[in-house]
mmCIF file with all atom_site columns, C-alpha atoms in Angstrom:
data_model
loop_
_atom_site.group_PDB
_atom_site.id
_atom_site.type_symbol
_atom_site.label_atom_id
_atom_site.label_alt_id
_atom_site.label_comp_id
_atom_site.label_asym_id
_atom_site.label_entity_id
_atom_site.label_seq_id
_atom_site.pdbx_PDB_ins_code
_atom_site.Cartn_x
_atom_site.Cartn_y
_atom_site.Cartn_z
_atom_site.occupancy
_atom_site.B_iso_or_equiv
_atom_site.pdbx_formal_charge
_atom_site.auth_seq_id
_atom_site.auth_comp_id
_atom_site.auth_asym_id
_atom_site.auth_atom_id
_atom_site.pdbx_PDB_model_num
ATOM 1   C CA . MET H 1 1   ? 0.914   17.570  2.643   1.00 52.00 ? 10  MET H CA 1
ATOM 2   C CA . LYS H 1 2   ? -1.025  15.782  -0.113  1.00 55.00 ? 11  LYS H CA 1
ATOM 3   C CA . LYS H 1 3   ? -0.590  18.670  -2.543  1.00 54.00 ? 12  LYS H CA 1
ATOM 4   C CA . LEU H 1 4   ? 3.125   18.949  -1.773  1.00 48.00 ? 13  LEU H CA 1
ATOM 5   C CA . PHE H 1 5   ? 3.610   15.242  -2.396  1.00 51.00 ? 14  PHE H CA 1
ATOM 6   C CA . LEU H 1 6   ? 1.731   15.327  -5.729  1.00 52.00 ? 15  LEU H CA 1
ATOM 7   C CA . VAL H 1 7   ? 3.800   18.326  -6.864  1.00 48.00 ? 16  VAL H CA 1
ATOM 8   C CA . ALA H 1 8   ? 6.986   16.432  -5.913  1.00 52.00 ? 17  ALA H CA 1
ATOM 9   C CA . ILE H 1 9   ? 5.929   13.384  -7.978  1.00 52.00 ? 18  ILE H CA 1
ATOM 10  C CA . ALA H 1 10  ? 5.112   15.585  -10.994 1.00 54.00 ? 19  ALA H CA 1
ATOM 11  C CA . THR H 1 11  ? 8.466   17.392  -10.692 1.00 50.00 ? 20  THR H CA 1
ATOM 12  C CA . VAL H 1 12  ? 10.386  14.112  -10.530 1.00 51.00 ? 21  VAL H CA 1
ATOM 13  C CA . GLY H 1 13  ? 8.446   12.911  -13.561 1.00 54.00 ? 22  GLY H CA 1
ATOM 14  C CA . PHE H 1 14  ? 9.322   15.956  -15.647 1.00 52.00 ? 23  PHE H CA 1
ATOM 15  C CA . VAL H 1 15  ? 12.994  15.800  -14.642 1.00 51.00 ? 24  VAL H CA 1
ATOM 16  C CA . PHE H 1 16  ? 13.357  12.131  -15.509 1.00 49.00 ? 25  PHE H CA 1
ATOM 17  C CA . SER H 1 17  ? 11.279  12.302  -18.690 1.00 52.00 ? 26  SER H CA 1
ATOM 18  C CA . GLY H 1 18  ? 14.062  14.310  -20.321 1.00 52.00 ? 27  GLY H CA 1
ATOM 19  C CA . THR H 1 19  ? 16.890  12.008  -19.202 1.00 51.00 ? 28  THR H CA 1
ATOM 20  C CA . ALA H 1 20  ? 15.455  8.491   -19.357 1.00 45.00 ? 29  ALA H CA 1
ATOM 21  C CA . GLN H 1 21  ? 16.034  6.498   -22.524 1.00 64.00 ? 30  GLN H CA 1
ATOM 22  C CA . GLU H 1 22  ? 12.927  4.322   -22.321 1.00 88.00 ? 31  GLU H CA 1
ATOM 23  C CA . SER H 1 23  ? 9.724   4.007   -20.383 1.00 91.00 ? 32  SER H CA 1
ATOM 24  C CA . GLN H 1 24  ? 7.663   1.074   -19.214 1.00 94.00 ? 33  GLN H CA 1
ATOM 25  C CA . ILE H 1 25  ? 4.241   0.438   -17.703 1.00 96.00 ? 34  ILE H CA 1
ATOM 26  C CA . LYS H 1 26  ? 3.769   -2.163  -14.971 1.00 97.00 ? 35  LYS H CA 1
ATOM 27  C CA . VAL H 1 27  ? 0.425   -3.502  -13.747 1.00 98.00 ? 36  VAL H CA 1
ATOM 28  C CA . GLY H 1 28  ? -0.052  -6.173  -11.138 1.00 97.00 ? 37  GLY H CA 1
ATOM 29  C CA . LEU H 1 29  ? -1.552  -7.680  -8.025  1.00 98.00 ? 38  LEU H CA 1
ATOM 30  C CA . ASP H 1 30  ? -0.255  -8.427  -4.563  1.00 97.00 ? 39  ASP H CA 1
ATOM 31  C CA . ALA H 1 31  ? -1.641  -10.315 -1.588  1.00 98.00 ? 40  ALA H CA 1
ATOM 32  C CA . GLY H 1 32  ? -0.482  -10.376 1.994   1.00 97.00 ? 41  GLY H CA 1
ATOM 33  C CA . ILE H 1 33  ? -0.824  -11.332 5.613   1.00 97.00 ? 42  ILE H CA 1
ATOM 34  C CA . PRO H 1 34  ? -1.573  -8.421  7.994   1.00 96.00 ? 43  PRO H CA 1
ATOM 35  C CA . MET H 1 35  ? 1.021   -7.662  10.683  1.00 95.00 ? 44  MET H CA 1
ATOM 36  C CA . GLY H 1 36  ? 1.416   -5.382  13.699  1.00 88.00 ? 45  GLY H CA 1
ATOM 37  C CA . ASP H 1 37  ? -1.444  -3.109  14.782  1.00 84.00 ? 46  ASP H CA 1
ATOM 38  C CA . ILE H 1 38  ? -4.052  -4.743  12.545  1.00 89.00 ? 47  ILE H CA 1
ATOM 39  C CA . LYS H 1 39  ? -3.190  -8.466  12.656  1.00 90.00 ? 48  LYS H CA 1
ATOM 40  C CA . ASP H 1 40  ? -6.037  -9.186  15.100  1.00 87.00 ? 49  ASP H CA 1
ATOM 41  C CA . GLY H 1 41  ? -8.631  -7.142  13.197  1.00 87.00 ? 50  GLY H CA 1
ATOM 42  C CA . SER H 1 42  ? -7.737  -7.945  9.587   1.00 92.00 ? 51  SER H CA 1
ATOM 43  C CA . SER H 1 43  ? -7.489  -11.327 7.894   1.00 93.00 ? 52  SER H CA 1
ATOM 44  C CA . PHE H 1 44  ? -5.974  -10.552 4.485   1.00 95.00 ? 53  PHE H CA 1
ATOM 45  C CA . ASN H 1 45  ? -4.583  -7.744  2.310   1.00 97.00 ? 54  ASN H CA 1
ATOM 46  C CA . LEU H 1 46  ? -5.192  -7.510  -1.432  1.00 97.00 ? 55  LEU H CA 1
ATOM 47  C CA . GLY H 1 47  ? -3.898  -4.836  -3.787  1.00 97.00 ? 56  GLY H CA 1
ATOM 48  C CA . ALA H 1 48  ? -3.895  -3.911  -7.467  1.00 98.00 ? 57  ALA H CA 1
ATOM 49  C CA . ASN H 1 49  ? -1.331  -1.474  -8.837  1.00 97.00 ? 58  ASN H CA 1
ATOM 50  C CA . ALA H 1 50  ? -0.107  0.366   -11.926 1.00 97.00 ? 59  ALA H CA 1
ATOM 51  C CA . ALA H 1 51  ? 3.149   2.278   -12.365 1.00 97.00 ? 60  ALA H CA 1
ATOM 52  C CA . TYR H 1 52  ? 4.822   4.268   -15.105 1.00 97.00 ? 61  TYR H CA 1
ATOM 53  C CA . MET H 1 53  ? 8.593   3.722   -15.021 1.00 96.00 ? 62  MET H CA 1
ATOM 54  C CA . TRP H 1 54  ? 11.474  5.556   -16.626 1.00 95.00 ? 63  TRP H CA 1
ATOM 55  C CA . THR H 1 55  ? 14.112  2.908   -17.275 1.00 92.00 ? 64  THR H CA 1
ATOM 56  C CA . GLY H 1 56  ? 17.836  3.457   -17.538 1.00 88.00 ? 65  GLY H CA 1
ATOM 57  C CA . VAL H 1 57  ? 17.920  6.667   -15.463 1.00 91.00 ? 66  VAL H CA 1
ATOM 58  C CA . ALA H 1 58  ? 21.274  5.410   -14.207 1.00 92.00 ? 67  ALA H CA 1
ATOM 59  C CA . GLU H 1 59  ? 22.880  2.017   -14.636 1.00 93.00 ? 68  GLU H CA 1
ATOM 60  C CA . GLY H 1 60  ? 20.500  -0.501  -13.051 1.00 94.00 ? 69  GLY H CA 1
ATOM 61  C CA . LEU H 1 61  ? 18.123  2.213   -11.763 1.00 96.00 ? 70  LEU H CA 1
ATOM 62  C CA . ASP H 1 62  ? 14.502  2.687   -12.847 1.00 96.00 ? 71  ASP H CA 1
ATOM 63  C CA . VAL H 1 63  ? 12.222  5.323   -11.278 1.00 97.00 ? 72  VAL H CA 1
ATOM 64  C CA . GLY H 1 64  ? 8.582   6.186   -11.701 1.00 97.00 ? 73  GLY H CA 1
ATOM 65  C CA . ALA H 1 65  ? 5.201   7.049   -10.268 1.00 97.00 ? 74  ALA H CA 1
ATOM 66  C CA . GLY H 1 66  ? 2.366   4.706   -9.388  1.00 97.00 ? 75  GLY H CA 1
ATOM 67  C CA . VAL H 1 67  ? -1.088  4.281   -7.983  1.00 97.00 ? 76  VAL H CA 1
ATOM 68  C CA . SER H 1 68  ? -2.716  1.284   -6.332  1.00 97.00 ? 77  SER H CA 1
ATOM 69  C CA . TYR H 1 69  ? -5.912  0.183   -4.631  1.00 97.00 ? 78  TYR H CA 1
ATOM 70  C CA . ASN H 1 70  ? -5.496  -1.738  -1.359  1.00 96.00 ? 79  ASN H CA 1
ATOM 71  C CA . THR H 1 71  ? -8.014  -3.477  0.879   1.00 96.00 ? 80  THR H CA 1
ATOM 72  C CA . TYR H 1 72  ? -7.422  -4.898  4.347   1.00 95.00 ? 81  TYR H CA 1
ATOM 73  C CA . PHE H 1 73  ? -10.296 -7.355  4.892   1.00 96.00 ? 82  PHE H CA 1
ATOM 74  C CA . ALA H 1 74  ? -11.886 -7.153  8.367   1.00 93.00 ? 83  ALA H CA 1
ATOM 75  C CA . LYS H 1 75  ? -12.203 -10.159 10.682  1.00 91.00 ? 84  LYS H CA 1
ATOM 76  C CA . GLU H 1 76  ? -15.177 -10.855 12.909  1.00 85.00 ? 85  GLU H CA 1
ATOM 77  C CA . ILE H 1 77  ? -14.173 -9.813  16.429  1.00 80.00 ? 86  ILE H CA 1
ATOM 78  C CA . GLU H 1 78  ? -15.686 -10.944 19.716  1.00 79.00 ? 87  GLU H CA 1
ATOM 79  C CA . TYR H 1 79  ? -15.600 -8.599  22.699  1.00 78.00 ? 88  TYR H CA 1
ATOM 80  C CA . PHE H 1 80  ? -17.400 -7.954  25.978  1.00 80.00 ? 89  PHE H CA 1
ATOM 81  C CA . ASP H 1 81  ? -19.391 -4.690  25.888  1.00 77.00 ? 90  ASP H CA 1
ATOM 82  C CA . GLY H 1 82  ? -19.952 -4.529  29.653  1.00 79.00 ? 91  GLY H CA 1
ATOM 83  C CA . PHE H 1 83  ? -23.153 -6.576  29.543  1.00 84.00 ? 92  PHE H CA 1
ATOM 84  C CA . GLU H 1 84  ? -22.575 -9.470  27.139  1.00 84.00 ? 93  GLU H CA 1
ATOM 85  C CA . ASN H 1 85  ? -20.187 -10.952 24.592  1.00 85.00 ? 94  ASN H CA 1
ATOM 86  C CA . VAL H 1 86  ? -20.717 -9.389  21.168  1.00 82.00 ? 95  VAL H CA 1
ATOM 87  C CA . LYS H 1 87  ? -19.506 -10.642 17.776  1.00 84.00 ? 96  LYS H CA 1
ATOM 88  C CA . GLU H 1 88  ? -19.079 -7.924  15.201  1.00 84.00 ? 97  GLU H CA 1
ATOM 89  C CA . LYS H 1 89  ? -17.364 -7.513  11.847  1.00 84.00 ? 98  LYS H CA 1
ATOM 90  C CA . GLY H 1 90  ? -16.050 -4.068  11.035  1.00 82.00 ? 99  GLY H CA 1
ATOM 91  C CA . ASP H 1 91  ? -15.659 -2.465  7.643   1.00 88.00 ? 100 ASP H CA 1
ATOM 92  C CA . ASN H 1 92  ? -12.812 -3.360  5.326   1.00 93.00 ? 101 ASN H CA 1
ATOM 93  C CA . ALA H 1 93  ? -10.096 -0.686  5.257   1.00 92.00 ? 102 ALA H CA 1
ATOM 94  C CA . ASN H 1 94  ? -9.651  0.623   1.698   1.00 95.00 ? 103 ASN H CA 1
ATOM 95  C CA . PHE H 1 95  ? -6.844  2.889   0.506   1.00 96.00 ? 104 PHE H CA 1
ATOM 96  C CA . LEU H 1 96  ? -5.668  4.543   -2.704  1.00 97.00 ? 105 LEU H CA 1
ATOM 97  C CA . PRO H 1 97  ? -1.862  4.964   -2.455  1.00 97.00 ? 106 PRO H CA 1
ATOM 98  C CA . ILE H 1 98  ? -0.212  7.455   -4.821  1.00 97.00 ? 107 ILE H CA 1
ATOM 99  C CA . TYR H 1 99  ? 3.551   7.025   -4.762  1.00 97.00 ? 108 TYR H CA 1
ATOM 100 C CA . ALA H 1 100 ? 7.003   7.444   -6.228  1.00 97.00 ? 109 ALA H CA 1
ATOM 101 C CA . THR H 1 101 ? 8.748   4.166   -6.960  1.00 97.00 ? 110 THR H CA 1
ATOM 102 C CA . ALA H 1 102 ? 12.306  3.052   -7.690  1.00 97.00 ? 111 ALA H CA 1
ATOM 103 C CA . ASN H 1 103 ? 13.926  -0.276  -8.529  1.00 96.00 ? 112 ASN H CA 1
ATOM 104 C CA . TYR H 1 104 ? 17.632  -1.066  -8.573  1.00 97.00 ? 113 TYR H CA 1
ATOM 105 C CA . SER H 1 105 ? 18.776  -4.183  -10.460 1.00 97.00 ? 114 SER H CA 1
ATOM 106 C CA . PHE H 1 106 ? 21.746  -5.946  -8.868  1.00 97.00 ? 115 PHE H CA 1
ATOM 107 C CA . THR H 1 107 ? 21.848  -8.486  -11.711 1.00 96.00 ? 116 THR H CA 1
ATOM 108 C CA . GLU H 1 108 ? 19.747  -8.960  -14.827 1.00 94.00 ? 117 GLU H CA 1
ATOM 109 C CA . ASN H 1 109 ? 17.117  -10.784 -12.751 1.00 97.00 ? 118 ASN H CA 1
ATOM 110 C CA . ILE H 1 110 ? 17.473  -9.714  -9.081  1.00 98.00 ? 119 ILE H CA 1
ATOM 111 C CA . PHE H 1 111 ? 16.219  -6.316  -7.910  1.00 98.00 ? 120 PHE H CA 1
ATOM 112 C CA . ALA H 1 112 ? 15.368  -4.304  -4.794  1.00 98.00 ? 121 ALA H CA 1
ATOM 113 C CA . GLY H 1 113 ? 12.966  -1.402  -4.746  1.00 97.00 ? 122 GLY H CA 1
ATOM 114 C CA . ALA H 1 114 ? 10.779  0.884   -2.712  1.00 97.00 ? 123 ALA H CA 1
ATOM 115 C CA . ASP H 1 115 ? 7.490   2.735   -3.053  1.00 97.00 ? 124 ASP H CA 1
ATOM 116 C CA . LEU H 1 116 ? 6.983   5.929   -1.013  1.00 97.00 ? 125 LEU H CA 1
ATOM 117 C CA . GLY H 1 117 ? 3.947   8.161   -1.029  1.00 97.00 ? 126 GLY H CA 1
ATOM 118 C CA . TYR H 1 118 ? 0.572   9.052   0.418   1.00 97.00 ? 127 TYR H CA 1
ATOM 119 C CA . ALA H 1 119 ? -2.371  6.652   0.795   1.00 96.00 ? 128 ALA H CA 1
ATOM 120 C CA . VAL H 1 120 ? -5.797  8.274   0.564   1.00 95.00 ? 129 VAL H CA 1
ATOM 121 C CA . GLY H 1 121 ? -8.251  6.645   3.007   1.00 92.00 ? 130 GLY H CA 1
ATOM 122 C CA . LEU H 1 122 ? -11.424 5.495   1.218   1.00 94.00 ? 131 LEU H CA 1
ATOM 123 C CA . THR H 1 123 ? -13.282 4.026   4.222   1.00 90.00 ? 132 THR H CA 1
ATOM 124 C CA . ASP H 1 124 ? -15.371 6.245   6.537   1.00 87.00 ? 133 ASP H CA 1
ATOM 125 C CA . GLY H 1 125 ? -13.500 6.933   9.777   1.00 80.00 ? 134 GLY H CA 1
ATOM 126 C CA . ILE H 1 126 ? -10.072 6.008   8.335   1.00 84.00 ? 135 ILE H CA 1
ATOM 127 C CA . ASP H 1 127 ? -7.924  8.866   7.103   1.00 86.00 ? 136 ASP H CA 1
ATOM 128 C CA . GLY H 1 128 ? -5.013  8.606   4.724   1.00 89.00 ? 137 GLY H CA 1
ATOM 129 C CA . GLY H 1 129 ? -1.363  8.651   5.654   1.00 93.00 ? 138 GLY H CA 1
ATOM 130 C CA . PHE H 1 130 ? 2.259   7.946   4.768   1.00 95.00 ? 139 PHE H CA 1
ATOM 131 C CA . TYR H 1 131 ? 2.660   4.872   2.501   1.00 96.00 ? 140 TYR H CA 1
ATOM 132 C CA . TYR H 1 132 ? 5.814   2.772   2.050   1.00 97.00 ? 141 TYR H CA 1
ATOM 133 C CA . GLN H 1 133 ? 6.744   -0.603  0.588   1.00 97.00 ? 142 GLN H CA 1
ATOM 134 C CA . PRO H 1 134 ? 10.328  -1.871  0.413   1.00 98.00 ? 143 PRO H CA 1
ATOM 135 C CA . LYS H 1 135 ? 10.595  -4.997  -1.748  1.00 98.00 ? 144 LYS H CA 1
ATOM 136 C CA . VAL H 1 136 ? 12.975  -7.490  -3.337  1.00 98.00 ? 145 VAL H CA 1
ATOM 137 C CA . GLY H 1 137 ? 12.297  -9.739  -6.264  1.00 98.00 ? 146 GLY H CA 1
ATOM 138 C CA . TYR H 1 138 ? 13.022  -11.618 -9.440  1.00 98.00 ? 147 TYR H CA 1
ATOM 139 C CA . GLN H 1 139 ? 12.407  -10.047 -12.867 1.00 97.00 ? 148 GLN H CA 1
ATOM 140 C CA . THR H 1 140 ? 12.505  -10.741 -16.583 1.00 96.00 ? 149 THR H CA 1
ATOM 141 C CA . GLU H 1 141 ? 11.745  -8.410  -19.479 1.00 93.00 ? 150 GLU H CA 1
ATOM 142 C CA . MET H 1 142 ? 8.026   -9.345  -19.293 1.00 96.00 ? 151 MET H CA 1
ATOM 143 C CA . PHE H 1 143 ? 7.248   -9.700  -15.562 1.00 97.00 ? 152 PHE H CA 1
ATOM 144 C CA . GLU H 1 144 ? 8.473   -9.422  -11.991 1.00 97.00 ? 153 GLU H CA 1
ATOM 145 C CA . VAL H 1 145 ? 7.673   -11.348 -8.822  1.00 98.00 ? 154 VAL H CA 1
ATOM 146 C CA . PHE H 1 146 ? 8.427   -9.761  -5.464  1.00 98.00 ? 155 PHE H CA 1
ATOM 147 C CA . ILE H 1 147 ? 8.068   -10.001 -1.703  1.00 98.00 ? 156 ILE H CA 1
ATOM 148 C CA . GLY H 1 148 ? 7.619   -6.809  0.271   1.00 97.00 ? 157 GLY H CA 1
ATOM 149 C CA . TYR H 1 149 ? 6.578   -5.208  3.518   1.00 97.00 ? 158 TYR H CA 1
ATOM 150 C CA . LYS H 1 150 ? 3.665   -2.813  2.903   1.00 96.00 ? 159 LYS H CA 1
ATOM 151 C CA . GLY H 1 151 ? 2.829   -0.203  5.502   1.00 94.00 ? 160 GLY H CA 1
ATOM 152 C CA . LEU H 1 152 ? 0.745   2.890   5.860   1.00 92.00 ? 161 LEU H CA 1
ATOM 153 C CA . SER H 1 153 ? 0.194   5.109   8.851   1.00 89.00 ? 162 SER H CA 1
ATOM 154 C CA . SER H 1 154 ? -3.389  6.291   9.206   1.00 84.00 ? 163 SER H CA 1
ATOM 155 C CA . GLU H 1 155 ? -5.577  8.101   11.695  1.00 75.00 ? 164 GLU H CA 1
ATOM 156 C CA . GLN H 1 156 ? -8.666  6.104   12.522  1.00 71.00 ? 165 GLN H CA 1
ATOM 157 C CA . THR H 1 157 ? -11.766 7.406   14.286  1.00 73.00 ? 166 THR H CA 1
ATOM 158 C CA . ALA H 1 158 ? -14.199 5.078   16.054  1.00 73.00 ? 167 ALA H CA 1
ATOM 159 C CA . THR H 1 159 ? -17.599 6.367   17.209  1.00 78.00 ? 168 THR H CA 1
ATOM 160 C CA . PHE H 1 160 ? -19.652 4.358   19.665  1.00 76.00 ? 169 PHE H CA 1
ATOM 161 C CA . ASP H 1 161 ? -22.583 4.523   22.085  1.00 78.00 ? 170 ASP H CA 1
ATOM 162 C CA . ASP H 1 162 ? -21.328 5.879   25.413  1.00 76.00 ? 171 ASP H CA 1
ATOM 163 C CA . GLY H 1 163 ? -23.980 3.983   27.406  1.00 76.00 ? 172 GLY H CA 1
ATOM 164 C CA . PHE H 1 164 ? -25.637 7.183   28.633  1.00 84.00 ? 173 PHE H CA 1
ATOM 165 C CA . GLY H 1 165 ? -27.738 7.973   25.563  1.00 82.00 ? 174 GLY H CA 1
ATOM 166 C CA . GLY H 1 166 ? -24.989 9.782   23.656  1.00 83.00 ? 175 GLY H CA 1
ATOM 167 C CA . THR H 1 167 ? -22.012 8.933   21.537  1.00 85.00 ? 176 THR H CA 1
ATOM 168 C CA . ALA H 1 168 ? -18.287 9.179   22.035  1.00 82.00 ? 177 ALA H CA 1
ATOM 169 C CA . SER H 1 169 ? -15.383 8.889   19.639  1.00 81.00 ? 178 SER H CA 1
ATOM 170 C CA . ILE H 1 170 ? -11.741 7.942   19.855  1.00 81.00 ? 179 ILE H CA 1
ATOM 171 C CA . THR H 1 171 ? -9.058  8.883   17.296  1.00 79.00 ? 180 THR H CA 1
ATOM 172 C CA . ALA H 1 172 ? -5.807  6.936   17.124  1.00 79.00 ? 181 ALA H CA 1
ATOM 173 C CA . THR H 1 173 ? -2.983  6.418   14.650  1.00 84.00 ? 182 THR H CA 1
ATOM 174 C CA . THR H 1 174 ? -2.938  2.898   13.271  1.00 86.00 ? 183 THR H CA 1
ATOM 175 C CA . VAL H 1 175 ? -0.231  1.346   11.128  1.00 91.00 ? 184 VAL H CA 1
ATOM 176 C CA . PHE H 1 176 ? -1.772  -0.913  8.489   1.00 93.00 ? 185 PHE H CA 1
ATOM 177 C CA . SER H 1 177 ? 0.999   -3.294  7.503   1.00 94.00 ? 186 SER H CA 1
ATOM 178 C CA . SER H 1 178 ? 1.448   -6.651  5.811   1.00 96.00 ? 187 SER H CA 1
ATOM 179 C CA . ILE H 1 179 ? 3.996   -9.024  4.330   1.00 98.00 ? 188 ILE H CA 1
ATOM 180 C CA . ASN H 1 180 ? 3.049   -9.281  0.662   1.00 97.00 ? 189 ASN H CA 1
ATOM 181 C CA . VAL H 1 181 ? 3.849   -11.353 -2.398  1.00 98.00 ? 190 VAL H CA 1
ATOM 182 C CA . GLY H 1 182 ? 3.214   -9.677  -5.740  1.00 97.00 ? 191 GLY H CA 1
ATOM 183 C CA . PHE H 1 183 ? 3.317   -10.070 -9.490  1.00 98.00 ? 192 PHE H CA 1
ATOM 184 C CA . ASN H 1 184 ? 3.687   -7.269  -12.056 1.00 97.00 ? 193 ASN H CA 1
ATOM 185 C CA . TYR H 1 185 ? 3.364   -7.607  -15.809 1.00 97.00 ? 194 TYR H CA 1
ATOM 186 C CA . LYS H 1 186 ? 5.577   -5.217  -17.802 1.00 95.00 ? 195 LYS H CA 1
ATOM 187 C CA . PHE H 1 187 ? 4.758   -3.707  -21.190 1.00 92.00 ? 196 PHE H CA 1
#
């Protein structure tokens, strides 16, 4: 799946490199509030991203490829382990999304876009998965500000003491998601 996705991004890049009139690089940051499956276990999401865009592919349409680094910061959680209440902070969940991106400009300053790809899991016990981020925003020639919904579907494995001198593990699919606000500088 990962290899197929990377080949698809490269193919799109080669196709659009011959038809686009200009290109642009965007780098930026985004921050968000965790939602859904992880809202109780994560306090904050922070991401840094870079994208190469082919502008003017069609009127108002820019497409490209990007990469980002995302962290979902873990909260301290209190639970009852069968004998006593325990407070424990898990590991932060770190991902490296690799994605195709597109923006459509409705006016000179208002746009909508989406990022779609694969997020590589960088934290032990958390695999990668499908990555998506629809967004809307305001842009100028030098920067853009946006609000988006970031999500990625990941398999997560937890290993724990089974209480009988051994260990047990549970694997489940978790959707890491957040409402984010971001800023990208264009050059």
